[in-house]
Amino acid sequence: MRVAVVGGGPAGLTAAKTAADNGLEVTLFEHYRIGERINCGEGFFDILGLCGKPGAGVLFKVQQVLLKVNKLYRIDSTELNLWMIDRASWQRYLAEEACTSGVKILEETPIRIQDMKLLQQDFDWVIDASGVSSISLKAVNNTGENRNRAALTIQCRLEGDFSSLKNSLKAVLEPHYQGYYWIFPKKASKRGIANVGIGFFNYPSAKIDLRRELFRVLQQENLQNCPILEYRGGKIPLNRVSPFMRGNTLLVGDAAGLASSLYGGGLDMAVVSGRLAALSLAQGKPHAYEQLFWKKVKRKAIIEEKIFNLWEQKGINFMETLFRNPVNFLIPSLFSLMSV
Ligand SMILES: Cc1cc2nc3c(=O)[nH]c(=O)nc-3n(C[C@H](O)[C@H](O)[C@H](O)COP(=O)(O)OP(=O)(O)OC[C@H]3O[C@@H](n4cnc5c(N)ncnc54)[C@H](O)[C@@H]3O)c2cc1C
């Protein structure tokens, strides 16, 4: 069986390797070079323990999350599957693994709408792993199924003194919007490097001046004089598409809108969906993919949605209560997830 994978991010690379390992003939098409133009804070939170530690690119195991709501909470994350990674190195490793398994990777090969239609004719199956701007959805004139509810983000990578964040990540919730800003260090030293970004999860896009918000955050954190190495950002889809299967195409990762609706992390779901889509094809049961996926992650999705809705209704004080008194809701939720 011949499978085309569109997109060489975590979802596409995982799908491609899994499919090849299970006897399928796989060609992967990537717009740029593998590991280029990545939009990500690079915190890998495998909350369900379904992915395991990334095989390469791990910068450190996160020991503590500094979460500021009104007060600052120091959350011990030693028992959580949470790593800070360098995504470019991880993705290049995944690509090497996929090649070793027999995947043919074509870099700098963007698939346009008309190409997508040809792939759907020429290959038995297509896996659409093209991210938030899913090319297979665009090909059917669908301009926003996985984008109509999306977090808006902007991020920069900058040099500075991040020694106080050794083995830690920092996230700050603010009262004037639903979302948060983050400082995720890639090098937590005096002459360090960090990804600093802000995400708006529920806000009319016309009203946000993203750059101004980012500079406000930099000032608030006393980072305004740090050299900025690059700007990134974009949308994180928070709306799941349904069905995942469209003709002979399966949607995975951000193309299927699978990032966390609560905090926008999507690396774990990209890996899980890529793997399950490929396995269901190899087993001759593509229809089973969507059900299989939700069976694994339903509880996580329900809990995240519930917290998000309460945050929306009750504002930041609900989040404060959640972290001030985690025994009531947060800890039981985490335990129920970890025992999935
Ligand atoms: C600013 C920001 C910060 C984030 N931080 C985190 C975080 O810290 N932790 C976390 O878990 N998640 C984070 N996310 C979300 C995470 O980045 C995504 O959920 C994840 O990358 C999804 O993986 P994917 O493989 O589905 O898609 P992507 O990683 O987007 O990969 C899609 C790939 O397809 C390629 N492509 C696209 N169109 C075409 C085409 N037409 N033809 C060929 N190739 C194509 C792209 O070049 C890309 O390589 C963040 C997102 C943003 C925007």
Short mmCIF file of C-alpha atoms and ligand atoms in Angstrom, two decimals:
data_model
loop_
_atom_site.label_atom_id
_atom_site.label_comp_id
_atom_site.label_asym_id
_atom_site.label_seq_id
_atom_site.Cartn_x
_atom_site.Cartn_y
_atom_site.Cartn_z
CA MET A 1 0.00 0.00 0.00
CA ARG A 2 1.38 3.43 -1.00
CA VAL A 3 0.99 6.28 1.46
CA ALA A 4 1.76 9.98 0.98
CA VAL A 5 2.39 12.04 4.11
CA VAL A 6 2.11 15.82 3.71
CA GLY A 7 4.14 17.69 6.34
CA GLY A 8 7.35 16.85 8.17
CA GLY A 9 6.45 18.06 11.66
CA PRO A 10 6.06 15.69 14.63
CA ALA A 11 2.71 14.31 13.39
CA GLY A 12 3.90 13.62 9.84
CA LEU A 13 7.28 12.18 10.82
CA THR A 14 5.73 9.87 13.42
CA ALA A 15 3.03 8.74 11.00
CA ALA A 16 5.57 8.12 8.24
CA LYS A 17 7.92 6.04 10.40
CA THR A 18 5.10 4.01 11.95
CA ALA A 19 3.58 3.30 8.54
CA ALA A 20 6.95 2.22 7.09
CA ASP A 21 7.70 0.05 10.13
CA ASN A 22 4.43 -1.72 9.44
CA GLY A 23 5.20 -2.54 5.84
CA LEU A 24 3.71 0.41 3.95
CA GLU A 25 5.51 2.28 1.17
CA VAL A 26 5.74 5.89 2.36
CA THR A 27 6.71 9.18 0.71
CA LEU A 28 6.75 12.32 2.89
CA PHE A 29 6.53 15.81 1.38
CA GLU A 30 7.82 18.76 3.42
CA HIS A 31 7.45 22.40 2.35
CA TYR A 32 10.80 23.53 3.82
CA ARG A 33 13.72 21.53 5.20
CA ILE A 34 13.00 19.29 8.17
CA GLY A 35 13.32 21.32 11.39
CA GLU A 36 13.03 24.72 9.72
CA ARG A 37 10.52 27.48 10.60
CA ILE A 38 9.22 25.86 13.76
CA ASN A 39 6.63 27.76 15.80
CA CYS A 40 6.86 26.45 19.31
CA GLY A 41 7.69 27.19 22.95
CA GLU A 42 9.35 23.73 22.87
CA GLY A 43 7.92 22.45 26.13
CA PHE A 44 6.97 18.80 25.57
CA PHE A 45 4.23 17.77 28.00
CA ASP A 46 3.29 14.12 27.52
CA ILE A 47 0.61 14.27 30.18
CA LEU A 48 -0.83 10.83 29.35
CA GLY A 49 2.55 9.11 29.12
CA LEU A 50 1.74 7.90 25.60
CA CYS A 51 4.80 9.27 23.80
CA GLY A 52 7.77 8.64 26.09
CA LYS A 53 10.89 10.77 26.35
CA PRO A 54 11.87 12.23 22.95
CA GLY A 55 14.71 10.19 21.41
CA ALA A 56 16.79 13.32 20.73
CA GLY A 57 16.79 17.06 21.32
CA VAL A 58 16.00 16.94 25.05
CA LEU A 59 17.52 20.03 26.71
CA PHE A 60 16.40 19.19 30.25
CA LYS A 61 13.76 17.39 32.27
CA VAL A 62 11.53 20.07 33.76
CA GLN A 63 11.64 19.81 37.55
CA GLN A 64 9.45 22.75 38.38
CA VAL A 65 6.82 24.92 36.75
CA LEU A 66 6.57 28.47 38.06
CA LEU A 67 2.95 29.38 37.52
CA LYS A 68 1.86 32.88 38.35
CA VAL A 69 -1.83 33.65 38.60
CA ASN A 70 -2.35 36.38 41.19
CA LYS A 71 0.14 34.57 43.39
CA LEU A 72 3.18 32.57 42.29
CA TYR A 73 2.90 28.77 42.55
CA ARG A 74 5.90 26.48 42.37
CA ILE A 75 4.59 23.24 40.91
CA ASP A 76 6.84 20.23 41.36
CA SER A 77 6.92 18.50 37.98
CA THR A 78 9.51 15.82 38.74
CA GLU A 79 6.84 13.12 38.38
CA LEU A 80 5.36 14.57 35.18
CA ASN A 81 6.48 13.69 31.64
CA LEU A 82 7.62 17.21 30.89
CA TRP A 83 10.77 18.10 28.97
CA MET A 84 12.22 21.20 27.39
CA ILE A 85 13.36 20.23 23.92
CA ASP A 86 15.08 21.58 20.84
CA ARG A 87 12.48 20.75 18.25
CA ALA A 88 14.75 21.15 15.24
CA SER A 89 17.15 18.47 16.59
CA TRP A 90 14.25 16.21 17.58
CA GLN A 91 12.59 16.47 14.17
CA ARG A 92 15.85 15.85 12.31
CA TYR A 93 16.29 12.73 14.45
CA LEU A 94 12.72 11.60 13.69
CA ALA A 95 13.44 12.14 9.99
CA GLU A 96 16.62 10.03 10.16
CA GLU A 97 14.69 7.28 11.93
CA ALA A 98 11.95 7.45 9.31
CA CYS A 99 14.52 7.22 6.48
CA THR A 100 16.12 4.21 8.14
CA SER A 101 12.68 2.59 8.21
CA GLY A 102 12.41 3.18 4.46
CA VAL A 103 10.49 6.45 4.21
CA LYS A 104 11.34 8.59 1.17
CA ILE A 105 11.50 12.22 2.36
CA LEU A 106 11.18 15.02 -0.19
CA GLU A 107 12.18 18.34 1.39
CA GLU A 108 11.49 21.77 -0.11
CA THR A 109 8.47 20.26 -1.82
CA PRO A 110 5.37 22.27 -0.94
CA ILE A 111 2.10 20.57 -1.81
CA ARG A 112 -0.34 23.01 -3.36
CA ILE A 113 -4.09 22.49 -3.62
CA GLN A 114 -3.88 21.00 -7.10
CA ASP A 115 -0.99 18.71 -5.99
CA MET A 116 -3.11 17.48 -3.09
CA LYS A 117 -5.79 16.33 -5.48
CA LEU A 118 -3.17 14.45 -7.54
CA LEU A 119 -1.72 12.80 -4.43
CA GLN A 120 -5.20 11.65 -3.48
CA GLN A 121 -5.50 10.01 -6.90
CA ASP A 122 -1.98 8.59 -7.14
CA PHE A 123 -1.58 7.17 -3.63
CA ASP A 124 -3.79 4.64 -1.85
CA TRP A 125 -3.85 6.87 1.24
CA VAL A 126 -2.78 10.38 2.14
CA ILE A 127 -1.98 11.49 5.67
CA ASP A 128 -2.46 15.23 6.03
CA ALA A 129 0.03 16.42 8.66
CA SER A 130 0.37 19.93 7.23
CA GLY A 131 -0.42 21.72 10.48
CA VAL A 132 -2.87 24.48 11.29
CA SER A 133 -3.38 25.49 7.63
CA SER A 134 -4.37 21.98 6.60
CA ILE A 135 -3.87 21.66 2.86
CA SER A 136 -6.49 18.92 2.44
CA LEU A 137 -9.12 21.11 4.09
CA LYS A 138 -8.10 24.02 1.85
CA ALA A 139 -8.39 21.71 -1.16
CA VAL A 140 -12.10 21.30 -0.50
CA ASN A 141 -12.60 25.06 -0.09
CA ASN A 142 -12.71 24.72 3.62
CA THR A 143 -11.01 27.83 4.85
CA GLY A 144 -11.31 27.43 8.53
CA GLU A 145 -12.62 24.20 9.98
CA ASN A 146 -9.58 23.77 12.19
CA ARG A 147 -8.83 27.48 12.51
CA ASN A 148 -12.14 29.08 13.39
CA ARG A 149 -11.40 28.59 17.03
CA ALA A 150 -7.70 29.17 17.46
CA ALA A 151 -5.27 30.69 19.92
CA LEU A 152 -3.36 33.66 18.55
CA THR A 153 0.28 33.72 19.55
CA ILE A 154 3.49 35.63 19.15
CA GLN A 155 6.86 34.49 20.40
CA CYS A 156 10.45 35.61 20.32
CA ARG A 157 13.69 33.85 21.11
CA LEU A 158 16.03 36.08 23.02
CA GLU A 159 19.34 36.15 24.82
CA GLY A 160 19.45 37.06 28.48
CA ASP A 161 20.07 35.97 32.03
CA PHE A 162 17.74 32.99 32.60
CA SER A 163 19.80 31.42 35.38
CA SER A 164 16.86 31.74 37.80
CA LEU A 165 14.88 29.32 35.60
CA LYS A 166 17.27 26.37 35.86
CA ASN A 167 15.31 23.18 35.08
CA SER A 168 12.11 25.25 35.19
CA LEU A 169 9.47 26.71 32.93
CA LYS A 170 7.51 29.84 33.74
CA ALA A 171 3.92 30.63 32.76
CA VAL A 172 1.88 33.67 33.78
CA LEU A 173 -1.89 34.08 33.64
CA GLU A 174 -3.14 37.65 33.49
CA PRO A 175 -6.60 39.04 34.23
CA HIS A 176 -7.23 40.98 30.99
CA TYR A 177 -7.41 37.98 28.64
CA GLN A 178 -7.88 34.22 28.64
CA GLY A 179 -4.50 32.77 27.90
CA TYR A 180 -1.01 33.16 29.27
CA TYR A 181 2.53 34.18 28.54
CA TRP A 182 5.49 31.89 28.87
CA ILE A 183 9.23 31.97 29.42
CA PHE A 184 10.71 28.63 28.43
CA PRO A 185 14.53 28.66 28.68
CA LYS A 186 16.56 26.76 26.13
CA LYS A 187 19.74 27.61 28.02
CA ALA A 188 19.10 28.58 31.63
CA SER A 189 22.37 30.36 32.35
CA LYS A 190 23.56 33.95 32.86
CA ARG A 191 24.16 34.20 29.12
CA GLY A 192 21.15 32.10 28.26
CA ILE A 193 18.46 31.82 25.60
CA ALA A 194 14.69 31.51 26.04
CA ASN A 195 11.47 31.36 24.09
CA VAL A 196 9.19 34.10 25.38
CA GLY A 197 5.68 34.25 23.99
CA ILE A 198 2.07 35.10 24.65
CA GLY A 199 -1.11 33.30 23.59
CA PHE A 200 -4.68 34.61 23.47
CA PHE A 201 -7.11 31.75 23.64
CA ASN A 202 -10.41 33.55 23.52
CA TYR A 203 -10.21 37.06 22.24
CA PRO A 204 -11.49 38.91 19.16
CA SER A 205 -8.38 38.92 16.98
CA ALA A 206 -8.98 42.43 15.64
CA LYS A 207 -8.49 43.81 19.12
CA ILE A 208 -5.02 42.43 19.77
CA ASP A 209 -1.81 44.16 18.91
CA LEU A 210 0.38 41.08 19.36
CA ARG A 211 3.74 42.87 19.14
CA ARG A 212 2.65 45.45 21.69
CA GLU A 213 1.55 42.69 24.03
CA LEU A 214 4.86 40.89 23.61
CA PHE A 215 6.83 44.06 24.39
CA ARG A 216 4.62 44.67 27.41
CA VAL A 217 5.55 41.18 28.66
CA LEU A 218 9.25 41.75 27.99
CA GLN A 219 9.08 44.96 30.00
CA GLN A 220 7.14 43.32 32.81
CA GLU A 221 9.84 40.64 33.01
CA ASN A 222 12.64 43.18 32.71
CA LEU A 223 13.78 41.60 29.45
CA GLN A 224 13.20 44.63 27.22
CA ASN A 225 16.89 45.20 26.60
CA CYS A 226 17.72 41.61 25.67
CA PRO A 227 18.77 40.96 22.06
CA ILE A 228 15.98 39.27 20.10
CA LEU A 229 17.23 36.46 17.86
CA GLU A 230 13.96 35.79 16.02
CA TYR A 231 10.20 36.29 16.06
CA ARG A 232 7.78 33.43 15.60
CA GLY A 233 4.10 32.88 16.28
CA GLY A 234 0.91 31.90 14.58
CA LYS A 235 -2.31 30.11 15.29
CA ILE A 236 -2.85 27.08 17.46
CA PRO A 237 -6.05 25.29 16.42
CA LEU A 238 -8.34 24.58 19.36
CA ASN A 239 -11.24 23.16 17.38
CA ARG A 240 -11.16 19.48 16.45
CA VAL A 241 -12.19 18.61 12.94
CA SER A 242 -14.64 15.81 12.47
CA PRO A 243 -14.44 13.35 10.83
CA PHE A 244 -10.68 12.73 10.73
CA MET A 245 -11.13 10.69 7.55
CA ARG A 246 -12.05 12.51 4.31
CA GLY A 247 -12.16 10.14 1.35
CA ASN A 248 -8.73 8.49 1.30
CA THR A 249 -7.16 11.16 3.53
CA LEU A 250 -6.57 11.01 7.29
CA LEU A 251 -5.95 14.21 9.23
CA VAL A 252 -3.44 14.20 12.09
CA GLY A 253 -1.93 16.67 14.58
CA ASP A 254 -2.73 20.36 14.11
CA ALA A 255 -4.33 19.62 10.73
CA ALA A 256 -7.01 17.81 12.75
CA GLY A 257 -7.04 20.57 15.39
CA LEU A 258 -5.75 18.37 18.19
CA ALA A 259 -3.77 20.81 20.39
CA SER A 260 -4.86 21.22 24.00
CA SER A 261 -7.85 23.56 24.18
CA LEU A 262 -6.63 24.66 27.61
CA TYR A 263 -2.95 25.51 27.10
CA GLY A 264 -2.27 24.97 23.39
CA GLY A 265 0.36 22.21 23.72
CA GLY A 266 0.06 19.96 20.69
CA LEU A 267 3.27 17.93 20.43
CA ASP A 268 1.95 14.94 22.36
CA MET A 269 -1.28 14.76 20.37
CA ALA A 270 0.64 15.16 17.10
CA VAL A 271 2.73 12.09 17.96
CA VAL A 272 -0.22 10.03 19.21
CA SER A 273 -2.49 10.86 16.27
CA GLY A 274 0.30 10.29 13.72
CA ARG A 275 1.06 6.89 15.21
CA LEU A 276 -2.59 5.78 15.42
CA ALA A 277 -3.45 6.96 11.91
CA ALA A 278 -0.54 4.96 10.47
CA LEU A 279 -1.34 1.86 12.53
CA SER A 280 -4.99 1.91 11.53
CA LEU A 281 -3.94 2.07 7.86
CA ALA A 282 -1.45 -0.76 8.28
CA GLN A 283 -4.13 -2.88 9.93
CA GLY A 284 -6.56 -2.16 7.11
CA LYS A 285 -8.91 -0.29 9.47
CA PRO A 286 -8.68 3.42 8.63
CA HIS A 287 -12.22 3.93 9.90
CA ALA A 288 -11.06 2.86 13.36
CA TYR A 289 -8.47 5.67 13.66
CA GLU A 290 -10.73 8.39 15.04
CA GLN A 291 -12.40 6.12 17.60
CA LEU A 292 -9.05 4.69 18.68
CA PHE A 293 -7.64 8.18 19.13
CA TRP A 294 -10.52 9.43 21.27
CA LYS A 295 -10.48 6.28 23.36
CA LYS A 296 -6.90 7.15 24.36
CA VAL A 297 -7.31 10.87 24.96
CA LYS A 298 -10.98 11.52 25.72
CA ARG A 299 -10.56 12.07 29.44
CA LYS A 300 -7.79 14.63 28.91
CA ALA A 301 -9.90 16.49 26.35
CA ILE A 302 -12.96 16.57 28.62
CA ILE A 303 -11.04 17.82 31.67
CA GLU A 304 -9.24 20.51 29.66
CA GLU A 305 -12.47 21.70 28.09
CA LYS A 306 -14.14 21.82 31.49
CA ILE A 307 -11.36 23.91 33.06
CA PHE A 308 -11.28 26.18 30.01
CA ASN A 309 -15.05 26.81 30.22
CA LEU A 310 -14.91 27.58 33.94
CA TRP A 311 -11.97 29.94 33.37
CA GLU A 312 -14.01 31.67 30.64
CA GLN A 313 -17.11 31.98 32.85
CA LYS A 314 -15.52 32.84 36.19
CA GLY A 315 -12.33 34.58 35.11
CA ILE A 316 -8.85 34.36 36.53
CA ASN A 317 -10.12 33.92 40.11
CA PHE A 318 -11.30 30.44 39.18
CA MET A 319 -7.75 29.58 38.08
CA GLU A 320 -6.42 31.04 41.33
CA THR A 321 -8.77 28.76 43.30
CA LEU A 322 -7.66 25.81 41.21
CA PHE A 323 -4.01 26.26 42.08
CA ARG A 324 -4.53 27.53 45.63
CA ASN A 325 -6.58 24.52 46.50
CA PRO A 326 -5.60 21.81 44.01
CA VAL A 327 -6.94 18.98 46.19
CA ASN A 328 -10.50 19.65 45.05
CA PHE A 329 -10.15 19.40 41.31
CA LEU A 330 -6.65 19.57 39.91
CA ILE A 331 -4.95 16.67 41.68
CA PRO A 332 -7.85 14.21 41.18
CA SER A 333 -7.94 15.24 37.50
CA LEU A 334 -4.20 14.69 37.07
CA PHE A 335 -4.36 11.31 38.80
CA SER A 336 -7.29 10.22 36.66
CA LEU A 337 -5.32 11.17 33.54
CA MET A 338 -2.12 9.47 34.59
CA SER A 339 -4.00 6.23 35.19
CA VAL A 340 -5.58 6.19 31.69
C1 LIG B 1 3.96 30.07 19.25
C2 LIG B 1 3.60 28.64 19.51
C3 LIG B 1 4.11 28.00 20.63
C4 LIG B 1 3.81 26.65 20.87
N1 LIG B 1 4.37 26.05 21.95
C5 LIG B 1 4.14 24.74 22.18
C6 LIG B 1 4.78 24.07 23.26
O1 LIG B 1 5.61 24.64 23.98
N2 LIG B 1 4.48 22.75 23.46
C7 LIG B 1 3.61 22.07 22.66
O2 LIG B 1 3.35 20.89 22.92
N3 LIG B 1 2.99 22.68 21.63
C8 LIG B 1 3.24 23.98 21.35
N4 LIG B 1 2.65 24.59 20.29
C9 LIG B 1 1.78 23.79 19.40
C10 LIG B 1 2.64 22.87 18.54
O3 LIG B 1 3.64 23.62 17.90
C11 LIG B 1 1.77 22.14 17.48
O4 LIG B 1 0.64 21.59 18.12
C12 LIG B 1 2.58 21.04 16.81
O5 LIG B 1 3.67 21.58 16.11
C13 LIG B 1 1.71 20.24 15.84
O6 LIG B 1 2.51 19.35 15.11
P1 LIG B 1 2.11 18.96 13.61
O7 LIG B 1 3.12 18.00 13.13
O8 LIG B 1 0.67 18.60 13.56
O9 LIG B 1 2.21 20.33 12.78
P2 LIG B 1 3.47 21.27 12.49
O10 LIG B 1 4.48 21.15 13.55
O11 LIG B 1 2.91 22.60 12.18
O12 LIG B 1 4.10 20.64 11.18
C14 LIG B 1 3.47 20.81 9.93
C15 LIG B 1 4.57 20.62 8.87
O13 LIG B 1 3.94 20.59 7.59
C16 LIG B 1 4.66 21.42 6.69
N5 LIG B 1 3.70 21.88 5.69
C17 LIG B 1 2.66 22.72 5.88
N6 LIG B 1 1.98 22.88 4.74
C18 LIG B 1 2.60 22.11 3.82
C19 LIG B 1 2.37 21.86 2.45
N7 LIG B 1 1.35 22.44 1.80
N8 LIG B 1 3.19 21.01 1.79
C20 LIG B 1 4.23 20.42 2.44
N9 LIG B 1 4.49 20.63 3.74
C21 LIG B 1 3.69 21.46 4.42
C22 LIG B 1 5.22 22.54 7.57
O14 LIG B 1 6.34 23.17 6.97
C23 LIG B 1 5.58 21.78 8.85
O15 LIG B 1 6.88 21.25 8.79
C24 LIG B 1 2.94 25.93 19.99
C25 LIG B 1 2.41 26.58 18.87
C26 LIG B 1 2.74 27.92 18.61
C27 LIG B 1 2.17 28.59 17.39
#
